[in-house]
């Protein structure tokens, strides 16, 4: 990788934590059937994945349906309307039946944002108080 003029190469200290979660499945509520899964690996830096990661962090319900997901597996429109068609975001989040772009900042923020959405959905469903 070549360094671009003015590019910040500060190491993301939380990246190792995120990478270590690859392949981890955690049962959140065995009785209710809620579980989370982490898939994270390094990839070449591209315009679709400028942070050099391919990731999928998901919360599933009792019928194995995805309730929350943060990933960069495919492009999504940044917004509705004519302008949204031209710009594609690969980092995005799924929440129940909605999907929208996600602004990846670093591994720690990704994990925090994911768990915030997980907690919100589980609270809405009465799993958490």
GROMACS .gro file of N, CA and C in nm:
model
  387
    1UNK      N    1   0.084  -0.118   0.000
    1UNK     CA    2   0.000   0.000   0.000
    1UNK      C    3   0.087   0.123   0.000
    2UNK      N    4   0.058   0.217  -0.086
    2UNK     CA    5   0.130   0.343  -0.088
    2UNK      C    6   0.058   0.443   0.000
    3UNK      N    7   0.134   0.524   0.068
    3UNK     CA    8   0.077   0.630   0.150
    3UNK      C    9   0.047   0.750   0.062
    4UNK      N   10  -0.073   0.805   0.075
    4UNK     CA   11  -0.111   0.925   0.002
    4UNK      C   12  -0.067   1.046   0.083
    5UNK      N   13  -0.038   1.153   0.015
    5UNK     CA   14   0.004   1.276   0.083
    5UNK      C   15  -0.103   1.317   0.183
    6UNK      N   16  -0.060   1.341   0.307
    6UNK     CA   17  -0.152   1.386   0.411
    6UNK      C   18  -0.237   1.276   0.472
    7UNK      N   19  -0.217   1.151   0.430
    7UNK     CA   20  -0.299   1.041   0.481
    7UNK      C   21  -0.259   1.005   0.624
    8UNK      N   22  -0.357   0.985   0.708
    8UNK     CA   23  -0.332   0.949   0.848
    8UNK      C   24  -0.320   0.797   0.859
    9UNK      N   25  -0.204   0.749   0.902
    9UNK     CA   26  -0.181   0.606   0.914
    9UNK      C   27  -0.182   0.563   1.060
   10UNK      N   28  -0.256   0.632   1.143
   10UNK     CA   29  -0.266   0.593   1.282
   10UNK      C   30  -0.329   0.454   1.289
   11UNK      N   31  -0.269   0.365   1.363
   11UNK     CA   32  -0.319   0.228   1.375
   11UNK      C   33  -0.446   0.227   1.459
   12UNK      N   34  -0.546   0.156   1.411
   12UNK     CA   35  -0.671   0.138   1.483
   12UNK      C   36  -0.649   0.027   1.586
   13UNK      N   37  -0.628   0.065   1.711
   13UNK     CA   38  -0.597  -0.032   1.817
   13UNK      C   39  -0.711  -0.131   1.841
   14UNK      N   40  -0.833  -0.093   1.807
   14UNK     CA   41  -0.947  -0.182   1.830
   14UNK      C   42  -0.964  -0.285   1.718
   15UNK      N   43  -0.887  -0.273   1.612
   15UNK     CA   44  -0.901  -0.365   1.499
   15UNK      C   45  -0.872  -0.509   1.537
   16UNK      N   46  -0.771  -0.531   1.621
   16UNK     CA   47  -0.739  -0.668   1.663
   16UNK      C   48  -0.857  -0.732   1.736
   17UNK      N   49  -0.925  -0.656   1.819
   17UNK     CA   50  -1.042  -0.707   1.890
   17UNK      C   51  -1.149  -0.751   1.792
   18UNK      N   52  -1.176  -0.667   1.692
   18UNK     CA   53  -1.277  -0.700   1.592
   18UNK      C   54  -1.236  -0.824   1.513
   19UNK      N   55  -1.111  -0.830   1.469
   19UNK     CA   56  -1.064  -0.946   1.393
   19UNK      C   57  -1.068  -1.075   1.475
   20UNK      N   58  -1.041  -1.064   1.604
   20UNK     CA   59  -1.044  -1.182   1.692
   20UNK      C   60  -1.186  -1.239   1.706
   21UNK      N   61  -1.288  -1.159   1.678
   21UNK     CA   62  -1.427  -1.207   1.689
   21UNK      C   63  -1.470  -1.291   1.569
   22UNK      N   64  -1.391  -1.294   1.463
   22UNK     CA   65  -1.429  -1.369   1.343
   22UNK      C   66  -1.466  -1.513   1.379
   23UNK      N   67  -1.583  -1.555   1.334
   23UNK     CA   68  -1.631  -1.691   1.358
   23UNK      C   69  -1.702  -1.710   1.490
   24UNK      N   70  -1.709  -1.605   1.572
   24UNK     CA   71  -1.773  -1.616   1.703
   24UNK      C   72  -1.925  -1.610   1.688
   25UNK      N   73  -1.992  -1.700   1.758
   25UNK     CA   74  -2.138  -1.700   1.768
   25UNK      C   75  -2.170  -1.695   1.917
   26UNK      N   76  -2.252  -1.599   1.956
   26UNK     CA   77  -2.291  -1.582   2.096
   26UNK      C   78  -2.442  -1.598   2.109
   27UNK      N   79  -2.485  -1.684   2.198
   27UNK     CA   80  -2.628  -1.698   2.226
   27UNK      C   81  -2.664  -1.588   2.326
   28UNK      N   82  -2.756  -1.502   2.287
   28UNK     CA   83  -2.797  -1.390   2.370
   28UNK      C   84  -2.911  -1.430   2.464
   29UNK      N   85  -3.006  -1.506   2.410
   29UNK     CA   86  -3.122  -1.551   2.488
   29UNK      C   87  -3.160  -1.689   2.435
   30UNK      N   88  -3.113  -1.792   2.503
   30UNK     CA   89  -3.136  -1.929   2.456
   30UNK      C   90  -3.285  -1.961   2.449
   31UNK      N   91  -3.360  -1.921   2.550
   31UNK     CA   92  -3.504  -1.950   2.554
   31UNK      C   93  -3.577  -1.884   2.436
   32UNK      N   94  -3.539  -1.759   2.406
   32UNK     CA   95  -3.604  -1.685   2.298
   32UNK      C   96  -3.542  -1.710   2.162
   33UNK      N   97  -3.424  -1.772   2.159
   33UNK     CA   98  -3.359  -1.805   2.033
   33UNK      C   99  -3.283  -1.691   1.968
   34UNK      N  100  -3.237  -1.594   2.046
   34UNK     CA  101  -3.162  -1.482   1.989
   34UNK      C  102  -3.012  -1.509   1.998
   35UNK      N  103  -2.941  -1.481   1.886
   35UNK     CA  104  -2.797  -1.503   1.883
   35UNK      C  105  -2.730  -1.405   1.788
   36UNK      N  106  -2.601  -1.381   1.810
   36UNK     CA  107  -2.524  -1.293   1.724
   36UNK      C  108  -2.410  -1.371   1.661
   37UNK      N  109  -2.368  -1.324   1.544
   37UNK     CA  110  -2.258  -1.388   1.471
   37UNK      C  111  -2.167  -1.280   1.415
   38UNK      N  112  -2.036  -1.306   1.423
   38UNK     CA  113  -1.936  -1.213   1.372
   38UNK      C  114  -1.855  -1.281   1.262
   39UNK      N  115  -1.844  -1.215   1.148
   39UNK     CA  116  -1.756  -1.259   1.040
   39UNK      C  117  -1.673  -1.137   1.002
   40UNK      N  118  -1.542  -1.146   1.018
   40UNK     CA  119  -1.453  -1.033   0.992
   40UNK      C  120  -1.322  -1.084   0.937
   41UNK      N  121  -1.280  -1.027   0.826
   41UNK     CA  122  -1.148  -1.064   0.773
   41UNK      C  123  -1.089  -0.945   0.698
   42UNK      N  124  -0.957  -0.946   0.691
   42UNK     CA  125  -0.886  -0.844   0.614
   42UNK      C  126  -0.898  -0.876   0.466
   43UNK      N  127  -0.910  -0.772   0.385
   43UNK     CA  128  -0.912  -0.784   0.239
   43UNK      C  129  -0.827  -0.671   0.182
   44UNK      N  130  -0.803  -0.677   0.053
   44UNK     CA  131  -0.731  -0.567  -0.011
   44UNK      C  132  -0.813  -0.439   0.001
   45UNK      N  133  -0.743  -0.329   0.014
   45UNK     CA  134  -0.809  -0.198   0.017
   45UNK      C  135  -0.860  -0.167  -0.124
   46UNK      N  136  -0.989  -0.136  -0.133
   46UNK     CA  137  -1.052  -0.098  -0.260
   46UNK      C  138  -1.143   0.022  -0.233
   47UNK      N  139  -1.201   0.075  -0.337
   47UNK     CA  140  -1.295   0.186  -0.318
   47UNK      C  141  -1.419   0.139  -0.242
   48UNK      N  142  -1.457   0.013  -0.258
   48UNK     CA  143  -1.572  -0.042  -0.186
   48UNK      C  144  -1.539  -0.071  -0.040
   49UNK      N  145  -1.414  -0.104  -0.013
   49UNK     CA  146  -1.371  -0.138   0.123
   49UNK      C  147  -1.240  -0.065   0.155
   50UNK      N  148  -1.249   0.068   0.172
   50UNK     CA  149  -1.128   0.149   0.193
   50UNK      C  150  -1.056   0.120   0.324
   51UNK      N  151  -1.123   0.055   0.416
   51UNK     CA  152  -1.063   0.022   0.545
   51UNK      C  153  -0.998  -0.116   0.543
   52UNK      N  154  -1.007  -0.188   0.429
   52UNK     CA  155  -0.942  -0.318   0.415
   52UNK      C  156  -1.007  -0.429   0.495
   53UNK      N  157  -1.137  -0.418   0.519
   53UNK     CA  158  -1.211  -0.520   0.594
   53UNK      C  159  -1.333  -0.566   0.517
   54UNK      N  160  -1.363  -0.693   0.530
   54UNK     CA  161  -1.492  -0.748   0.487
   54UNK      C  162  -1.556  -0.797   0.615
   55UNK      N  163  -1.674  -0.745   0.649
   55UNK     CA  164  -1.733  -0.779   0.778
   55UNK      C  165  -1.883  -0.799   0.770
   56UNK      N  166  -1.933  -0.876   0.865
   56UNK     CA  167  -2.076  -0.897   0.883
   56UNK      C  168  -2.098  -0.926   1.031
   57UNK      N  169  -2.169  -0.836   1.097
   57UNK     CA  170  -2.205  -0.851   1.238
   57UNK      C  171  -2.357  -0.858   1.242
   58UNK      N  172  -2.413  -0.968   1.291
   58UNK     CA  173  -2.557  -0.987   1.281
   58UNK      C  174  -2.620  -1.037   1.411
   59UNK      N  175  -2.744  -0.993   1.431
   59UNK     CA  176  -2.830  -1.045   1.537
   59UNK      C  177  -2.942  -1.122   1.468
   60UNK      N  178  -2.967  -1.243   1.515
   60UNK     CA  179  -3.073  -1.327   1.458
   60UNK      C  180  -3.176  -1.360   1.564
   61UNK      N  181  -3.299  -1.380   1.517
   61UNK     CA  182  -3.409  -1.417   1.606
   61UNK      C  183  -3.436  -1.566   1.604
   62UNK      N  184  -3.543  -1.604   1.671
   62UNK     CA  185  -3.572  -1.747   1.691
   62UNK      C  186  -3.602  -1.824   1.564
   63UNK      N  187  -3.636  -1.759   1.457
   63UNK     CA  188  -3.659  -1.829   1.330
   63UNK      C  189  -3.539  -1.809   1.237
   64UNK      N  190  -3.424  -1.776   1.297
   64UNK     CA  191  -3.299  -1.750   1.224
   64UNK      C  192  -3.306  -1.627   1.134
   65UNK      N  193  -3.410  -1.544   1.149
   65UNK     CA  194  -3.418  -1.424   1.068
   65UNK      C  195  -3.320  -1.319   1.120
   66UNK      N  196  -3.259  -1.245   1.026
   66UNK     CA  197  -3.167  -1.139   1.065
   66UNK      C  198  -3.248  -1.019   1.111
   67UNK      N  199  -3.222  -0.975   1.233
   67UNK     CA  200  -3.291  -0.859   1.290
   67UNK      C  201  -3.206  -0.734   1.281
   68UNK      N  202  -3.075  -0.749   1.299
   68UNK     CA  203  -2.980  -0.640   1.290
   68UNK      C  204  -2.859  -0.691   1.214
   69UNK      N  205  -2.805  -0.611   1.126
   69UNK     CA  206  -2.683  -0.648   1.057
   69UNK      C  207  -2.603  -0.526   1.016
   70UNK      N  208  -2.475  -0.531   1.041
   70UNK     CA  209  -2.383  -0.430   0.992
   70UNK      C  210  -2.286  -0.506   0.902
   71UNK      N  211  -2.278  -0.466   0.774
   71UNK     CA  212  -2.190  -0.537   0.683
   71UNK      C  213  -2.150  -0.450   0.565
   72UNK      N  214  -2.063  -0.504   0.483
   72UNK     CA  215  -2.023  -0.436   0.360
   72UNK      C  216  -2.017  -0.538   0.246
   73UNK      N  217  -2.112  -0.628   0.244
   73UNK     CA  218  -2.114  -0.736   0.145
   73UNK      C  219  -2.163  -0.691   0.008
   74UNK      N  220  -2.240  -0.584   0.003
   74UNK     CA  221  -2.297  -0.536  -0.123
   74UNK      C  222  -2.321  -0.387  -0.112
   75UNK      N  223  -2.334  -0.322  -0.224
   75UNK     CA  224  -2.359  -0.179  -0.225
   75UNK      C  225  -2.505  -0.147  -0.200
   76UNK      N  226  -2.529  -0.032  -0.140
   76UNK     CA  227  -2.664   0.019  -0.119
   76UNK      C  228  -2.666   0.165  -0.161
   77UNK      N  229  -2.783   0.211  -0.199
   77UNK     CA  230  -2.798   0.352  -0.235
   77UNK      C  231  -2.782   0.437  -0.111
   78UNK      N  232  -2.714   0.548  -0.126
   78UNK     CA  233  -2.693   0.639  -0.013
   78UNK      C  234  -2.821   0.712   0.025
   79UNK      N  235  -2.908   0.735  -0.072
   79UNK     CA  236  -3.032   0.806  -0.042
   79UNK      C  237  -3.132   0.778  -0.153
   80UNK      N  238  -3.257   0.812  -0.126
   80UNK     CA  239  -3.361   0.797  -0.228
   80UNK      C  240  -3.349   0.912  -0.327
   81UNK      N  241  -3.412   0.899  -0.438
   81UNK     CA  242  -3.412   1.006  -0.537
   81UNK      C  243  -3.299   0.992  -0.636
   82UNK      N  244  -3.292   1.085  -0.730
   82UNK     CA  245  -3.193   1.076  -0.838
   82UNK      C  246  -3.048   1.074  -0.789
   83UNK      N  247  -3.015   1.152  -0.688
   83UNK     CA  248  -2.878   1.156  -0.637
   83UNK      C  249  -2.836   1.026  -0.572
   84UNK      N  250  -2.929   0.955  -0.511
   84UNK     CA  251  -2.898   0.831  -0.443
   84UNK      C  252  -2.860   0.719  -0.538
   85UNK      N  253  -2.902   0.729  -0.663
   85UNK     CA  254  -2.872   0.625  -0.760
   85UNK      C  255  -2.725   0.625  -0.802
   86UNK      N  256  -2.663   0.740  -0.797
   86UNK     CA  257  -2.526   0.751  -0.847
   86UNK      C  258  -2.422   0.712  -0.744
   87UNK      N  259  -2.448   0.729  -0.617
   87UNK     CA  260  -2.348   0.704  -0.515
   87UNK      C  261  -2.384   0.577  -0.439
   88UNK      N  262  -2.288   0.488  -0.427
   88UNK     CA  263  -2.312   0.360  -0.361
   88UNK      C  264  -2.228   0.352  -0.234
   89UNK      N  265  -2.290   0.309  -0.127
   89UNK     CA  266  -2.219   0.284  -0.002
   89UNK      C  267  -2.210   0.133   0.016
   90UNK      N  268  -2.095   0.085   0.053
   90UNK     CA  269  -2.082  -0.057   0.083
   90UNK      C  270  -2.101  -0.082   0.232
   91UNK      N  271  -2.050   0.006   0.315
   91UNK     CA  272  -2.075  -0.008   0.459
   91UNK      C  273  -2.222   0.031   0.482
   92UNK      N  274  -2.297  -0.060   0.542
   92UNK     CA  275  -2.439  -0.031   0.565
   92UNK      C  276  -2.490  -0.113   0.682
   93UNK      N  277  -2.613  -0.078   0.726
   93UNK     CA  278  -2.674  -0.154   0.834
   93UNK      C  279  -2.816  -0.192   0.797
   94UNK      N  280  -2.854  -0.308   0.847
   94UNK     CA  281  -2.990  -0.358   0.834
   94UNK      C  282  -3.050  -0.352   0.974
   95UNK      N  283  -3.172  -0.304   0.982
   95UNK     CA  284  -3.245  -0.305   1.109
   95UNK      C  285  -3.388  -0.345   1.078
   96UNK      N  286  -3.422  -0.466   1.120
   96UNK     CA  287  -3.551  -0.525   1.087
   96UNK      C  288  -3.566  -0.522   0.935
   97UNK      N  289  -3.660  -0.448   0.881
   97UNK     CA  290  -3.681  -0.451   0.736
   97UNK      C  291  -3.622  -0.330   0.663
   98UNK      N  292  -3.542  -0.250   0.732
   98UNK     CA  293  -3.483  -0.133   0.667
   98UNK      C  294  -3.333  -0.152   0.645
   99UNK      N  295  -3.282  -0.080   0.548
   99UNK     CA  296  -3.139  -0.084   0.518
   99UNK      C  297  -3.094   0.057   0.484
  100UNK      N  298  -2.975   0.093   0.530
  100UNK     CA  299  -2.923   0.226   0.500
  100UNK      C  300  -2.773   0.229   0.514
  101UNK      N  301  -2.711   0.333   0.461
  101UNK     CA  302  -2.566   0.343   0.469
  101UNK      C  303  -2.518   0.355   0.613
  102UNK      N  304  -2.397   0.310   0.636
  102UNK     CA  305  -2.333   0.320   0.767
  102UNK      C  306  -2.198   0.387   0.747
  103UNK      N  307  -2.166   0.483   0.828
  103UNK     CA  308  -2.039   0.554   0.819
  103UNK      C  309  -1.936   0.485   0.906
  104UNK      N  310  -1.853   0.401   0.844
  104UNK     CA  311  -1.748   0.329   0.918
  104UNK      C  312  -1.644   0.430   0.963
  105UNK      N  313  -1.614   0.430   1.094
  105UNK     CA  314  -1.512   0.518   1.150
  105UNK      C  315  -1.391   0.438   1.195
  106UNK      N  316  -1.415   0.337   1.275
  106UNK     CA  317  -1.310   0.246   1.320
  106UNK      C  318  -1.378   0.124   1.380
  107UNK      N  319  -1.297   0.025   1.416
  107UNK     CA  320  -1.350  -0.102   1.466
  107UNK      C  321  -1.427  -0.084   1.597
  108UNK      N  322  -1.377   0.000   1.687
  108UNK     CA  323  -1.445   0.021   1.815
  108UNK      C  324  -1.582   0.082   1.795
  109UNK      N  325  -1.593   0.180   1.707
  109UNK     CA  326  -1.722   0.242   1.680
  109UNK      C  327  -1.819   0.143   1.616
  110UNK      N  328  -1.768   0.059   1.525
  110UNK     CA  329  -1.852  -0.043   1.461
  110UNK      C  330  -1.911  -0.137   1.566
  111UNK      N  331  -1.827  -0.185   1.656
  111UNK     CA  332  -1.876  -0.275   1.761
  111UNK      C  333  -1.975  -0.204   1.852
  112UNK      N  334  -1.946  -0.082   1.890
  112UNK     CA  335  -2.036  -0.006   1.978
  112UNK      C  336  -2.170   0.019   1.910
  113UNK      N  337  -2.166   0.062   1.785
  113UNK     CA  338  -2.290   0.089   1.711
  113UNK      C  339  -2.372  -0.039   1.693
  114UNK      N  340  -2.305  -0.150   1.665
  114UNK     CA  341  -2.374  -0.277   1.651
  114UNK      C  342  -2.445  -0.315   1.780
  115UNK      N  343  -2.373  -0.312   1.893
  115UNK     CA  344  -2.434  -0.351   2.020
  115UNK      C  345  -2.545  -0.255   2.062
  116UNK      N  346  -2.535  -0.128   2.026
  116UNK     CA  347  -2.642  -0.032   2.055
  116UNK      C  348  -2.770  -0.072   1.982
  117UNK      N  349  -2.758  -0.109   1.854
  117UNK     CA  350  -2.875  -0.153   1.777
  117UNK      C  351  -2.930  -0.285   1.829
  118UNK      N  352  -2.841  -0.377   1.865
  118UNK     CA  353  -2.884  -0.505   1.922
  118UNK      C  354  -2.965  -0.480   2.049
  119UNK      N  355  -2.912  -0.399   2.139
  119UNK     CA  356  -2.983  -0.367   2.264
  119UNK      C  357  -3.118  -0.304   2.237
  120UNK      N  358  -3.125  -0.213   2.139
  120UNK     CA  359  -3.252  -0.146   2.108
  120UNK      C  360  -3.356  -0.246   2.058
  121UNK      N  361  -3.317  -0.335   1.968
  121UNK     CA  362  -3.411  -0.433   1.914
  121UNK      C  363  -3.454  -0.531   2.023
  122UNK      N  364  -3.361  -0.577   2.104
  122UNK     CA  365  -3.396  -0.671   2.211
  122UNK      C  366  -3.483  -0.605   2.318
  123UNK      N  367  -3.464  -0.477   2.340
  123UNK     CA  368  -3.551  -0.404   2.434
  123UNK      C  369  -3.691  -0.390   2.376
  124UNK      N  370  -3.700  -0.355   2.246
  124UNK     CA  371  -3.830  -0.345   2.180
  124UNK      C  372  -3.907  -0.477   2.185
  125UNK      N  373  -3.836  -0.588   2.181
  125UNK     CA  374  -3.899  -0.720   2.179
  125UNK      C  375  -3.921  -0.776   2.319
  126UNK      N  376  -3.884  -0.700   2.422
  126UNK     CA  377  -3.905  -0.743   2.559
  126UNK      C  378  -3.804  -0.842   2.612
  127UNK      N  379  -3.695  -0.862   2.539
  127UNK     CA  380  -3.591  -0.954   2.583
  127UNK      C  381  -3.507  -0.888   2.692
  128UNK      N  382  -3.481  -0.759   2.675
  128UNK     CA  383  -3.408  -0.680   2.775
  128UNK      C  384  -3.506  -0.583   2.842
  129UNK      N  385  -3.480  -0.554   2.970
  129UNK     CA  386  -3.571  -0.461   3.039
  129UNK      C  387  -3.556  -0.319   2.988
   0.00000   0.00000   0.00000
